Amino acid sequence: MMDPALLQVKEEYEKYIGRKILFIIFTSVLIVIIAGISATLGSYPISVSEVYSIILKCLVSHPENTKEAIVWNLRMPRILLAIIAGAGLASSGAMTQGILRNPLATPYTLGISSAAGLGAAIAIILSKGIFAGKYVVIGNAFLFSLIPTFVILALARVRGATPETMILAGIAMMYIFSAVTTILMYFAEAEAVKSAYFWMVGDLGKASWEINPPVLASFLICFILLMWKTWDVNVMMTAGDEVAKSLGVNPERERIFVMLVSAFLTASIISFTGTIGFICLVAPHICRMIIGGDYRYLLPASALFGGALLLTCDTIARTILAPVILPVGVITNCLGGPMFLYLLIKRKKEYW
Amino acid sequence: MRKVFIALILLISCIGVVSANDYMDLFKGDNRITEKELANIITDYMLGNSTLSLNEIRDASYVYIHWNGEPKSIVDSANRTITIYKPIKRIVALHSDAVEALVIVGAEDKVVGVSKYTKESKRQFPELSKLPSIGSCFDPDIEAIVSLNPDVVISYVRWPDPSKLEEKFKLLGLNITVIRFDFYKGSTMKEEIKKLGYLLDKEENASRYIKWFEKYENLVKSRIPEKKVKVYTCSKPLRAFGEGSGLYDLSVAAGGDNVLKGRKGYFDVDPEQVIVWAPDVILRWSYAGGYETDDISGMKTDYEEIVNQPGFENVPAVKNGRVYVISADLATAPSFPVALVTVAKWLYPEVYSDINPKEVFQEYIDNFLHINYNVSKHGSFVYPKW
C-alpha cells in the first residue's frame, strides 16, 4: 500500500506530464490539418477532392499530368520544407536559449545568418551569370555560416565557454559579417546586389524533392542529438554551472556540443532558404509559456510548433495576395509577434 | 496470353516507325520539316490515323512555309541558345519593359499574362493591363503562369532566380520556353528587340524601332563637343550612381564627363567631395514620376532636396540652376533614346537648340506604343518640366 501523500504527488506529476503530451499531440495534428489545407490552396485551379486523390496516387506513382505535377512537385515540397525548416529553426532556437540561459538568444545571435548572407553574397557577386552558381551559392552560404561557430569555439578554449562570452562574441561576429557584406556590396554591380538582397530576405520558393532530403536528413540527425542533451540542458538551466558540475554535468562541454549541433542545423536550413527570422526566437517562447521549461518536452513541442507556424505563415504569404507572393518573414513577424505579446500579457507566472 | 502481349507491343512499335507520332519527330535527323513529312502528316490526318492534332499540323505548315521548314534560334541575354520549333502564340511577360517591347514589335495580341506592375500601368498599357496577373517579376506565382498555358515566358536576365522559374517548369514537365531579355538597358536594347522581332516574325516593326533608336543615338554621338561638361549622377543628394548604373551610362552616352568615373555601383559620398568635384550639371534619378501620374510634386521634392542640400549652394550646378530630375520610367525602358536626347540637351542646350525632347517622346508614343497619350498634358517624366 502506497503512502497517500506520495500517491497524490504521483498523480499531480502525471497530470503535469499529461498536459505536455497533450500539447505535443495537438500540434502534430495541427500540422497535418494545416498541411492538408495548404495543399489545396494555389493559383492553379484544382478542386479539393482532386488534390487529395492526386496526393494518394502520387504516393505510389509518378505525376503524369500538369495538375498532378503541380500538387506533387510544386506544393508538396514547399509544404514539407516549411515544416522541416520551421521545426529545425525552432529546435535550434530553443536549445540555444537554454544553453546560453538567455531568452533573447537564437542561432542568429551567434552570427550564423549574417555569415551565411556574406557567403551567399560573395558567391552571387563572383559567379558568372545566374546559371553557373546554383550550388556554389548554397555551398558557400553553408561554409560561411559555420565560421562564427568555430571562432566562438576557439574563443571558448581561451576564455571558457560561459554564456556571456559566447553571446558577446556572436554579436560581435554578426556586426563584422554584416559590415563586410556592406563593403562588398559597394564594389559589386547593381544587379548582383539586388540578387544578394533577395537571397537574404529568405523564402521557401526553392523547395523541391531534390533539396528537401538533405535538409530533412540534417534535421533528423541534429534533432536526435539535441534530444539526447535535453536532460543536461535542464540541469544547466535550473541549477547553474556550479551546481551542474556537482551533479556530474560538464556545462562548458555540453554548451559547445549543443551550439555546434544547433549551428549546423541552422546552417543547413538557411543555406537553402535564406534567412528566415523570428521563428527560432518566438516558437520556443510560446511553447515555454504553454508547457513550461522542461526541455524533454519543450524541444519536441517547439519543433512541432515551429513547423506549424512556418507552414501557416508560408501558406498565407503565397495565397493572401495571390498571385503576388510575399516574403514569408513578413508574415512570421506579423503573426508571431502579436501571438507572442498576447501570451506575454496572459501568462500567470514567471515562465523564464 | 504472353504471345498476344508481345504481338501487341510489336504492332504498337510498328505504328511508331511508319509516321511521326509526335510534333518534335518532324525535326528528327535533319532538324527541319520537309515537304514529304508535311504531306505525310496531312494525309495521315485526312485518313484519320494521325497522332498529331490539327493545331500541330497547322504549326508544321506555318513553319514549312514561313520559316523554310527550319526551327528558329537565338542567343538570349543570359547567353543561352533558345530554339523554337513552333510559332509563338501565348506569351507571359514577367516585367513591364518586356510588355513595352512586345507592343513595339506589334505582338501585343500574343500576350496572355503580365506582372502586377503592368496591371498598375493602366494608361501606358490600356489593354494589356487588363490581362491576368502572375504576381511580381522577382518572385512570380508559378501556378498562375502555368494556368495561362504559355509557350514562352519573358523575364529579366537576372531575376527571378532560375530555381524559381526554369527549374519549376522542368519539375512540372512543361515545355515552356523562358527567354531572358532585360529591355531596360540602352546597351542591349537594339539587340534584344531585333531578336524578339525575329522570333515573333515581326522583323519589320523591330527594324523600324531600331532605325529610330539609331537616328538619335548617332545624332547625339555626332554632336558630343570637345569640351565636355562635368556631371554628377545620384538618386539622393549624397547617394551616387556610379559606373554600371543606368543613369551613369546615360550621362556618359549623352556626352557628359561624369565625376564618378572609375567608381562602380551605388554608394554614399561625402558632401565636401561633391563640392570639390564641382559638377556643372547634377542629374537625379526619380521613381516618383511616370506615365501613370500627372502630379509633378514628387519629382519637385526630389529636385528641391538637391538644391537645398547644405553646402551644395557652392556647387556650380546648383548655383547656375542646372539640376535635373529624370524618371526611371523614361530612361530604363525602350524609350531610352528619348532619355538620351533629353539628357544631352540638358548638358549642351546650345548644341541641341533644334531638338525638342518632348516631341521625340511624343513621336515614340505615337509610333511605337500606339496609345492616345499627350506628353504635354499627361505624365511626369522630368523636372523642371519640359
XYZ file of C-alpha atoms in Angstrom:
738
model
C 0.000 0.000 0.000
C 1.369 3.394 -1.091
C 1.507 6.437 1.100
C -1.488 8.640 0.143
C 0.702 11.766 0.072
C 3.068 10.073 -2.359
C 0.125 8.918 -4.403
C -1.071 12.458 -4.674
C 2.353 13.692 -5.827
C 2.438 10.937 -8.403
C -0.984 11.906 -9.662
C -0.006 15.538 -9.895
C 3.145 14.687 -11.783
C 1.185 12.582 -14.226
C -1.220 15.411 -14.775
C 1.731 17.745 -15.298
C 3.242 15.418 -17.883
C -0.141 14.725 -19.449
C -0.631 18.341 -20.373
C 2.695 18.457 -22.178
C 1.997 15.288 -24.100
C -1.428 16.588 -24.976
C 0.132 19.764 -26.379
C 2.575 17.746 -28.471
C -0.215 15.584 -29.863
C -2.324 18.658 -30.538
C 0.464 20.395 -32.501
C 1.149 17.241 -34.516
C -2.483 17.043 -35.528
C -2.453 20.769 -36.260
C 0.458 20.356 -38.698
C -1.396 17.643 -40.592
C -4.536 19.763 -40.797
C -2.703 22.912 -41.938
C -0.720 20.896 -44.486
C -3.981 19.467 -45.755
C -5.448 22.927 -46.189
C -2.260 24.381 -47.644
C -2.111 21.683 -50.326
C -5.471 22.769 -51.678
C -4.521 26.451 -51.958
C -2.857 27.876 -55.053
C -3.464 29.822 -58.232
C -3.862 26.767 -60.461
C -7.470 25.606 -60.420
C -7.576 22.159 -58.793
C -10.513 21.083 -56.653
C -10.033 19.952 -53.062
C -11.036 16.348 -53.723
C -8.743 16.210 -56.740
C -5.820 17.411 -54.639
C -6.249 14.577 -52.146
C -6.722 11.901 -54.765
C -3.592 13.176 -56.532
C -1.598 13.026 -53.291
C -2.768 9.479 -52.627
C -1.973 8.449 -56.179
C 1.455 10.079 -56.245
C 2.493 8.349 -53.010
C 2.883 5.220 -55.127
C 3.463 6.505 -58.666
C 4.892 9.480 -60.520
C 2.822 12.507 -61.514
C 1.611 12.148 -65.087
C -0.010 15.460 -65.968
C 0.326 19.117 -65.119
C -2.263 19.047 -62.340
C -0.574 16.140 -60.631
C 2.843 17.733 -61.065
C 1.613 20.997 -59.555
C 0.357 19.282 -56.444
C 3.174 16.802 -56.118
C 6.238 18.699 -57.382
C 5.286 22.256 -56.504
C 3.005 22.362 -53.478
C 4.097 19.274 -51.524
C 7.856 20.017 -51.431
C 7.129 23.567 -50.331
C 4.846 22.371 -47.535
C 7.382 19.819 -46.367
C 10.263 22.295 -46.487
C 8.196 24.769 -44.459
C 7.609 22.121 -41.778
C 11.231 20.934 -41.720
C 12.689 24.443 -41.751
C 10.269 25.691 -39.102
C 10.955 22.676 -36.899
C 14.712 22.935 -37.358
C 14.915 26.652 -36.658
C 12.643 26.375 -33.615
C 14.618 23.449 -32.135
C 17.944 25.160 -32.517
C 16.418 28.340 -31.112
C 15.054 26.528 -28.074
C 18.366 24.823 -27.339
C 20.432 27.963 -27.868
C 18.223 29.846 -25.421
C 18.728 27.014 -22.942
C 22.483 26.659 -23.076
C 23.061 30.408 -23.071
C 20.413 30.932 -20.364
C 19.224 33.944 -22.346
C 15.670 34.485 -23.580
C 16.903 36.611 -26.496
C 19.468 34.154 -27.802
C 18.933 32.433 -31.152
C 21.342 30.789 -33.562
C 21.337 34.144 -35.342
C 22.732 35.777 -32.187
C 25.776 33.605 -32.765
C 26.337 35.350 -36.111
C 25.137 32.467 -38.291
C 22.719 34.375 -40.511
C 24.970 37.314 -41.283
C 27.817 34.926 -42.059
C 25.581 32.903 -44.376
C 24.499 36.145 -46.001
C 28.104 37.080 -46.670
C 28.849 33.652 -48.112
C 25.867 33.852 -50.444
C 26.674 37.428 -51.450
C 30.254 36.502 -52.341
C 29.056 33.578 -54.464
C 26.355 35.631 -56.183
C 28.695 38.528 -56.931
C 31.596 36.424 -58.170
C 29.703 33.817 -60.173
C 29.412 34.440 -63.878
C 25.757 34.509 -64.848
C 22.886 33.178 -62.815
C 23.004 29.666 -64.212
C 26.553 28.876 -63.155
C 26.253 29.355 -59.445
C 23.302 27.413 -58.060
C 25.151 25.007 -55.788
C 28.030 27.424 -55.310
C 25.687 29.835 -53.546
C 24.215 27.127 -51.291
C 27.631 25.646 -50.526
C 29.277 28.963 -49.828
C 26.448 30.128 -47.580
C 26.757 26.881 -45.644
C 30.534 27.064 -45.240
C 30.482 30.701 -44.170
C 27.700 30.160 -41.656
C 29.927 27.719 -39.771
C 32.757 30.270 -39.396
C 31.274 32.160 -36.405
C 30.724 28.872 -34.596
C 34.356 27.923 -34.968
C 35.519 31.368 -33.901
C 33.379 31.087 -30.759
C 34.772 27.615 -30.219
C 38.338 28.927 -30.404
C 37.461 31.792 -28.095
C 35.875 29.392 -25.617
C 39.133 27.456 -25.414
C 40.954 30.580 -24.284
C 38.282 32.334 -22.227
C 35.997 29.478 -21.223
C 32.592 28.749 -22.698
C 30.459 30.991 -20.491
C 27.140 32.214 -21.895
C 28.327 35.831 -21.732
C 31.468 35.195 -23.800
C 29.534 33.246 -26.406
C 26.736 35.765 -26.822
C 29.029 38.787 -26.945
C 31.393 37.067 -29.366
C 28.396 36.073 -31.515
C 27.043 39.589 -31.610
C 30.481 40.991 -32.455
C 30.702 38.489 -35.307
C 27.237 39.437 -36.515
C 28.358 43.052 -36.860
C 31.634 42.102 -38.511
C 29.966 39.923 -41.160
C 27.244 42.477 -41.880
C 29.899 45.152 -42.272
C 31.949 43.042 -44.678
C 28.799 42.301 -46.688
C 28.021 46.023 -46.884
C 31.547 46.822 -48.031
C 31.369 44.060 -50.620
C 28.093 45.442 -51.955
C 29.812 48.747 -52.711
C 32.124 47.084 -55.181
C 29.564 44.844 -56.826
C 27.405 45.633 -59.805
C 23.919 46.831 -59.013
C 22.098 43.737 -60.305
C 24.179 41.337 -58.230
C 23.480 43.449 -55.155
C 19.763 43.127 -55.795
C 20.049 39.358 -56.208
C 22.038 39.079 -52.978
C 19.392 41.126 -51.214
C 16.677 38.787 -52.485
C 18.663 35.841 -51.160
C 18.943 37.360 -47.705
C 15.210 38.060 -47.375
C 14.641 34.317 -47.402
C 11.757 32.256 -48.743
C 10.704 28.682 -49.454
C 10.374 29.081 -53.222
C 13.382 26.863 -53.902
C 11.769 23.787 -52.334
C 11.900 20.616 -54.428
C 12.201 16.866 -53.969
C 15.864 17.348 -54.776
C 16.786 19.756 -51.974
C 14.371 18.531 -49.288
C 16.105 15.216 -48.452
C 19.466 16.695 -47.366
C 17.655 19.276 -45.221
C 15.455 16.582 -43.697
C 18.412 14.297 -43.012
C 20.301 17.092 -41.311
C 17.235 17.942 -39.232
C 16.645 14.356 -38.082
C 20.262 13.761 -37.091
C 20.590 17.075 -35.270
C 17.227 16.695 -33.576
C 18.143 13.304 -32.146
C 21.471 14.674 -30.910
C 19.692 17.623 -29.292
C 17.050 15.356 -27.691
C 19.895 13.362 -26.173
C 21.155 16.520 -24.411
C 17.828 17.773 -23.054
C 18.450 16.400 -19.515
C 21.760 18.199 -19.307
C 20.255 21.434 -20.539
C 17.512 21.090 -17.908
C 20.159 20.864 -15.225
C 22.125 23.797 -16.615
C 19.031 25.948 -16.972
C 17.762 25.404 -13.451
C 20.878 24.816 -11.396
C 23.562 26.988 -12.963
C 27.073 25.970 -13.940
C 28.462 25.332 -10.444
C 25.671 23.043 -9.305
C 25.542 21.363 -12.706
C 29.206 20.441 -12.268
C 28.496 18.887 -8.888
C 25.687 16.885 -10.476
C 28.134 15.455 -12.992
C 27.292 17.641 -15.991
C 30.171 19.422 -17.680
C 28.432 22.682 -18.662
C 31.168 24.010 -20.943
C 31.413 20.778 -22.921
C 27.635 20.441 -23.224
C 27.297 24.073 -24.204
C 29.819 23.696 -27.028
C 28.271 20.452 -28.212
C 24.748 21.885 -28.337
C 26.000 25.039 -30.016
C 27.776 23.023 -32.731
C 24.705 20.922 -33.438
C 22.331 23.910 -33.445
C 24.651 25.892 -35.694
C 24.956 23.009 -38.136
C 21.197 22.546 -38.216
C 20.510 26.245 -38.752
C 23.213 26.498 -41.407
C 21.872 23.541 -43.356
C 18.424 25.132 -43.422
C 19.210 28.752 -44.187
C 21.753 27.951 -46.881
C 18.762 26.650 -48.886
C 16.114 29.137 -47.806
C 17.970 32.332 -46.922
C 17.489 33.983 -43.560
C 14.022 33.343 -42.148
C 13.891 35.203 -38.878
C 11.767 35.169 -35.749
C 10.638 31.507 -35.814
C 13.694 30.449 -33.828
C 13.011 33.119 -31.233
C 9.258 33.076 -30.927
C 8.297 29.395 -31.286
C 10.273 28.186 -28.241
C 8.958 31.048 -26.117
C 5.352 30.392 -26.994
C 5.790 26.713 -26.160
C 7.605 27.530 -22.940
C 4.682 29.718 -21.849
C 2.213 26.941 -22.553
C 4.008 23.813 -21.309
C 6.855 25.132 -19.167
C 10.614 24.793 -19.374
C 11.225 21.029 -19.193
C 13.377 20.508 -22.269
C 12.433 16.865 -22.733
C 9.012 18.145 -23.791
C 9.890 21.695 -24.744
C 12.226 20.638 -27.565
C 9.796 18.399 -29.484
C 6.949 20.825 -28.770
C 8.981 23.753 -30.138
C 9.925 21.772 -33.220
C 6.320 20.857 -33.966
C 5.038 24.320 -33.183
C 7.789 25.935 -35.282
C 6.861 23.699 -38.203
C 3.185 24.533 -37.858
C 3.906 28.250 -37.539
C 6.221 28.487 -40.563
C 3.845 26.388 -42.657
C 0.922 28.644 -41.714
C 2.937 31.766 -42.457
C 4.164 30.475 -45.813
C 0.676 29.408 -46.823
C -0.587 32.886 -46.007
C 2.396 34.501 -47.730
C 1.754 32.742 -51.009
C -2.033 32.988 -51.040
C -3.225 36.157 -49.297
C -2.310 38.496 -52.158
C -2.003 35.798 -54.845
C -0.550 35.829 -57.413
C 1.781 38.165 -55.527
C 3.981 36.131 -53.172
C 5.009 37.966 -50.013
C 8.310 37.228 -48.271
C 7.478 34.670 -45.573
C 9.459 36.668 -42.973
C 6.919 39.468 -43.199
C 4.126 37.103 -42.218
C 6.099 35.381 -39.435
C 6.686 38.774 -37.877
C 3.080 39.903 -38.303
C 1.622 36.661 -36.957
C 4.247 35.553 -34.441
C 4.750 38.993 -32.907
C 1.206 39.642 -31.681
C 0.812 35.991 -30.620
C 3.936 36.383 -28.510
C 2.745 39.652 -26.969
C -0.654 38.161 -26.159
C 0.887 35.244 -24.300
C 3.267 37.603 -22.537
C 0.294 39.530 -21.145
C -1.803 36.440 -20.357
C 0.877 34.374 -18.612
C 0.161 33.639 -14.969
C 3.648 33.282 -13.529
C 7.242 33.933 -14.391
C 7.877 31.452 -17.116
C 11.536 32.006 -17.962
C -1.599 -14.728 -73.408
C 2.068 -13.739 -73.481
C 2.199 -14.172 -77.262
C -0.714 -11.843 -77.709
C 1.023 -9.328 -75.472
C 4.266 -9.450 -77.465
C 2.366 -9.156 -80.733
C 0.608 -6.110 -79.356
C 3.887 -4.449 -78.396
C 5.315 -5.186 -81.868
C 2.241 -3.728 -83.508
C 2.421 -0.540 -81.431
C 6.124 -0.050 -82.137
C 5.496 -0.589 -85.875
C 2.979 2.250 -85.948
C 5.615 4.474 -84.394
C 8.053 3.795 -87.218
C 5.608 4.472 -90.013
C 4.985 8.151 -89.365
C 5.788 10.974 -86.975
C 3.640 10.466 -83.896
C 4.964 13.496 -82.086
C 5.417 17.039 -83.369
C 9.098 17.040 -82.447
C 9.675 13.849 -84.502
C 9.348 16.024 -87.593
C 12.686 17.617 -86.758
C 14.495 14.349 -86.041
C 17.631 13.755 -88.066
C 17.597 16.688 -90.468
C 16.324 19.328 -87.941
C 13.756 20.566 -90.439
C 10.294 19.834 -91.769
C 10.458 18.576 -95.337
C 7.725 18.713 -97.916
C 7.392 14.939 -97.704
C 6.988 14.953 -93.936
C 4.358 17.649 -94.137
C 2.473 15.791 -96.878
C 2.612 12.615 -94.766
C 1.137 14.124 -91.649
C -1.585 15.880 -93.623
C -2.639 12.711 -95.438
C -2.439 10.747 -92.173
C -4.756 13.278 -90.612
C -7.193 13.103 -93.505
C -7.208 9.331 -93.260
C -7.973 9.654 -89.595
C -4.882 7.845 -88.311
C -2.741 10.805 -87.286
C -1.485 11.222 -83.742
C -0.904 14.929 -84.376
C -3.643 17.443 -83.648
C -4.960 19.806 -86.275
C -3.214 22.671 -84.488
C 0.103 20.893 -84.695
C -0.374 20.299 -88.403
C -1.186 23.961 -88.814
C 2.010 24.865 -86.943
C 4.028 22.473 -89.105
C 2.601 24.051 -92.255
C 3.412 27.520 -90.925
C 6.980 26.511 -90.158
C 7.335 24.910 -93.582
C 6.021 27.954 -95.436
C 7.307 30.891 -93.386
C 10.424 29.509 -91.748
C 11.587 27.385 -94.646
C 10.864 24.313 -92.517
C 13.585 25.165 -90.016
C 13.382 25.974 -86.295
C 14.362 29.481 -85.142
C 17.315 30.012 -82.852
C 18.645 32.981 -80.930
C 21.021 33.550 -78.022
C 19.219 35.389 -75.235
C 20.817 37.941 -72.902
C 21.554 35.276 -70.289
C 23.710 33.723 -73.016
C 21.592 30.651 -73.629
C 20.639 29.317 -77.026
C 16.878 29.425 -77.383
C 15.326 27.337 -80.154
C 11.670 27.410 -81.028
C 10.015 24.852 -83.250
C 6.526 26.322 -83.410
C 5.169 29.815 -83.953
C 4.834 31.532 -80.563
C 1.188 32.121 -79.718
C 0.991 32.722 -75.999
C 3.456 34.883 -74.081
C 3.671 35.722 -70.392
C 5.685 38.918 -69.909
C 7.101 38.951 -66.393
C 8.117 42.612 -66.482
C 6.690 45.835 -67.903
C 9.754 46.544 -70.045
C 9.074 43.311 -71.906
C 5.425 44.307 -72.314
C 6.590 47.612 -73.806
C 8.940 45.761 -76.174
C 6.151 43.405 -77.243
C 3.939 46.387 -78.011
C 6.758 47.933 -80.063
C 7.185 44.854 -82.246
C 3.417 44.629 -82.595
C 2.864 41.366 -80.759
C 0.520 42.611 -78.029
C -2.135 40.155 -79.219
C 0.127 37.279 -78.147
C 0.491 38.429 -74.545
C -1.672 36.398 -72.151
C -0.265 37.308 -68.743
C 1.544 40.229 -67.124
C 3.017 41.231 -63.776
C 1.285 43.225 -61.069
C 3.347 46.256 -62.122
C 1.933 46.123 -65.632
C -1.551 45.813 -64.180
C -0.992 49.125 -62.423
C 0.092 50.781 -65.701
C -3.414 51.438 -66.966
C -2.502 54.483 -69.055
C 0.630 53.114 -70.617
C -0.937 49.737 -71.432
C -4.699 50.362 -71.587
C -5.483 46.897 -72.964
C -2.672 44.711 -71.647
C -3.137 45.949 -68.062
C -6.449 44.090 -68.074
C -4.747 40.708 -68.524
C -4.401 38.239 -65.642
C -1.552 38.882 -63.230
C 1.208 36.407 -62.425
C 2.443 38.399 -59.418
C 5.819 40.031 -59.023
C 8.534 39.740 -61.670
C 11.043 38.857 -58.935
C 9.085 36.001 -57.339
C 6.290 35.064 -59.761
C 3.458 32.681 -58.954
C 4.336 29.594 -60.990
C 0.813 28.156 -60.722
C -0.634 31.377 -62.122
C 1.808 31.243 -65.055
C 1.088 27.589 -65.768
C -2.664 28.113 -65.688
C -2.255 30.613 -68.558
C -0.690 27.864 -70.627
C 2.051 29.976 -72.299
C 4.545 28.901 -74.979
C 7.053 31.488 -73.872
C 7.831 33.426 -70.698
C 9.974 36.553 -70.966
C 11.831 37.536 -67.798
C 14.689 39.779 -66.680
C 18.153 38.343 -67.211
C 18.982 38.324 -63.531
C 15.628 37.710 -61.835
C 13.872 35.599 -60.810
C 16.448 33.015 -59.868
C 16.336 30.001 -62.260
C 15.370 27.816 -59.290
C 12.103 29.766 -59.188
C 11.375 29.714 -62.911
C 13.115 27.385 -65.374
C 13.595 24.624 -62.831
C 9.971 24.755 -61.741
C 8.784 24.289 -65.334
C 11.165 21.380 -65.624
C 9.752 19.831 -62.441
C 6.276 20.181 -63.878
C 7.387 18.518 -67.098
C 6.213 21.517 -69.093
C 7.711 22.680 -72.333
C 7.608 26.406 -71.590
C 10.494 28.357 -73.094
C 11.946 31.013 -70.809
C 13.641 33.840 -72.684
C 15.662 36.257 -70.603
C 15.662 39.768 -72.034
C 16.039 42.961 -69.965
C 14.675 45.633 -72.329
C 15.748 48.331 -69.882
C 19.395 48.863 -70.757
C 20.440 51.180 -73.567
C 23.418 48.946 -74.309
C 21.490 45.751 -75.116
C 18.169 47.209 -76.256
C 18.626 47.079 -80.038
C 19.955 43.537 -79.997
C 17.077 42.310 -77.811
C 14.378 43.998 -79.884
C 15.911 42.558 -83.031
C 15.889 39.025 -81.642
C 12.362 39.415 -80.319
C 11.177 40.600 -83.733
C 12.888 37.661 -85.379
C 11.282 35.083 -83.052
C 7.811 36.561 -83.474
C 8.025 37.155 -87.238
C 7.827 40.889 -86.659
C 11.174 41.853 -88.161
C 9.744 44.889 -89.933
C 8.434 46.552 -86.784
C 11.615 45.709 -84.929
C 13.827 47.283 -87.571
C 11.623 50.366 -87.696
C 12.252 50.830 -83.969
C 15.964 50.127 -84.329
C 16.246 52.723 -87.094
C 14.533 55.284 -84.889
C 16.828 54.322 -81.994
C 19.937 54.667 -84.141
C 18.841 58.003 -85.532
C 19.014 59.627 -82.100
C 21.917 57.538 -80.924
C 24.018 58.707 -83.908
C 22.772 62.259 -83.628
C 23.929 62.500 -80.013
C 27.192 60.724 -80.801
C 27.972 63.137 -83.638
C 27.298 66.201 -81.518
C 29.434 65.432 -78.464
C 31.581 68.542 -78.072
C 35.343 68.636 -77.480
C 34.946 70.370 -74.169
C 32.673 68.233 -72.010
C 30.679 69.399 -69.019
C 31.166 67.723 -65.652
C 28.173 65.682 -64.437
C 27.314 64.150 -61.093
C 24.670 61.400 -61.092
C 22.719 60.428 -57.994
C 19.447 59.139 -56.539
C 19.558 61.084 -53.268
C 21.808 64.147 -52.993
C 24.600 62.087 -51.462
C 23.744 58.700 -52.934
C 25.910 58.461 -56.036
C 25.048 56.353 -59.079
C 28.459 55.225 -60.329
C 29.710 53.140 -63.229
C 27.378 50.361 -64.259
C 24.246 52.159 -63.138
C 21.737 53.153 -65.805
C 21.968 56.866 -65.051
C 25.774 56.886 -65.193
C 25.761 55.187 -68.588
C 23.128 57.615 -69.799
C 25.169 60.658 -68.714
C 28.256 59.338 -70.489
C 26.354 58.378 -73.655
C 24.903 61.891 -73.746
C 28.438 63.297 -73.770
C 28.969 64.157 -70.121
C 32.218 63.868 -68.210
C 30.974 62.037 -65.114
C 32.845 62.926 -61.924
C 32.230 59.389 -60.618
C 34.409 57.817 -63.325
C 36.218 54.751 -62.010
C 33.782 54.148 -59.154
C 31.351 51.273 -59.548
C 27.800 50.847 -58.314
C 25.725 52.775 -55.796
C 27.398 54.420 -52.815
C 27.190 57.360 -50.418
C 29.554 60.270 -50.902
C 30.897 62.985 -48.670
C 29.148 66.323 -49.377
C 32.540 68.021 -49.357
C 33.657 65.703 -52.132
C 30.774 66.862 -54.316
C 31.840 70.454 -53.703
C 35.424 69.537 -54.664
C 34.202 67.773 -57.834
C 32.262 70.936 -58.699
C 29.933 69.352 -61.298
C 28.390 71.688 -63.890
C 25.247 69.541 -64.005
C 23.587 67.288 -61.423
C 21.309 64.519 -62.700
C 18.980 62.811 -60.315
C 17.064 59.568 -60.755
C 13.464 59.548 -59.562
C 10.904 56.810 -59.051
C 8.188 59.373 -58.358
C 7.096 60.146 -61.924
C 5.979 58.069 -64.851
C 3.101 57.543 -67.245
C 0.520 56.954 -64.553
C 0.679 60.212 -62.617
C 0.232 63.847 -63.720
C 1.372 65.001 -60.317
C 4.836 66.513 -60.611
C 5.185 67.240 -56.876
C 7.116 64.043 -56.127
C 9.798 64.914 -58.633
C 9.771 68.509 -57.466
C 10.513 67.340 -53.919
C 13.410 65.303 -55.285
C 14.684 68.391 -57.085
C 14.411 70.643 -54.056
C 16.214 68.147 -51.879
C 19.302 68.616 -54.039
C 19.061 72.383 -54.366
C 18.618 72.748 -50.600
C 21.322 70.259 -49.600
C 23.564 72.170 -47.145
C 26.852 73.044 -48.836
C 25.551 72.434 -52.351
C 24.891 76.142 -52.801
C 28.553 76.383 -53.777
C 28.312 73.661 -56.423
C 28.243 75.213 -59.940
C 25.266 73.042 -60.993
C 23.129 74.415 -58.147
C 24.480 77.965 -58.491
C 23.653 78.044 -62.212
C 20.326 76.256 -61.913
C 21.453 73.134 -63.780
C 19.929 70.420 -61.606
C 17.663 67.962 -63.415
C 15.469 65.078 -62.319
C 14.552 62.256 -64.731
C 12.008 59.479 -64.243
C 13.164 55.868 -64.254
C 10.070 55.058 -66.338
C 11.517 57.087 -69.196
C 15.176 56.137 -69.001
C 15.149 52.426 -68.167
C 12.750 51.274 -70.843
C 12.675 51.028 -74.637
C 12.054 54.792 -74.594
C 15.778 55.073 -73.818
C 16.609 57.310 -76.856
C 14.179 59.924 -75.533
C 16.091 59.986 -72.258
C 19.316 60.217 -74.227
C 18.357 63.372 -76.139
C 16.766 64.829 -73.012
C 19.969 64.481 -71.014
C 22.094 65.588 -73.984
C 20.076 68.758 -74.272
C 20.412 69.404 -70.527
C 24.169 69.073 -70.858
C 24.542 71.101 -74.077
C 21.416 73.247 -74.588
C 23.011 75.371 -77.323
C 24.081 72.305 -79.356
C 20.570 70.840 -79.306
C 18.551 74.014 -79.843
C 16.921 72.351 -82.862
C 15.764 69.304 -80.900
C 12.732 69.202 -78.628
C 12.932 66.066 -76.447
C 9.247 66.299 -75.685
C 8.474 65.945 -79.387
C 10.835 62.984 -79.642
C 8.920 61.376 -76.788
C 5.567 62.088 -78.419
C 6.953 60.554 -81.618
C 7.871 57.425 -79.658
C 4.457 57.165 -78.030
C 2.568 57.707 -81.288
C 4.685 55.452 -83.466
C 5.550 52.624 -81.125
C 3.182 52.491 -78.161
C 0.099 53.388 -80.239
C -1.732 54.981 -77.318
C -3.679 58.184 -77.073
C -1.331 59.975 -74.712
C -0.211 63.578 -74.906
C 3.059 64.149 -73.034
C 2.347 67.887 -72.829
C -0.702 67.145 -70.745
C -0.027 63.813 -69.071
C 2.602 62.050 -67.087
C 5.578 63.385 -65.188
C 8.911 62.395 -66.600
C 11.318 65.262 -65.976
C 11.781 68.173 -63.598
C 11.964 71.089 -64.310
C 9.037 70.372 -66.608
C 9.675 70.267 -70.352
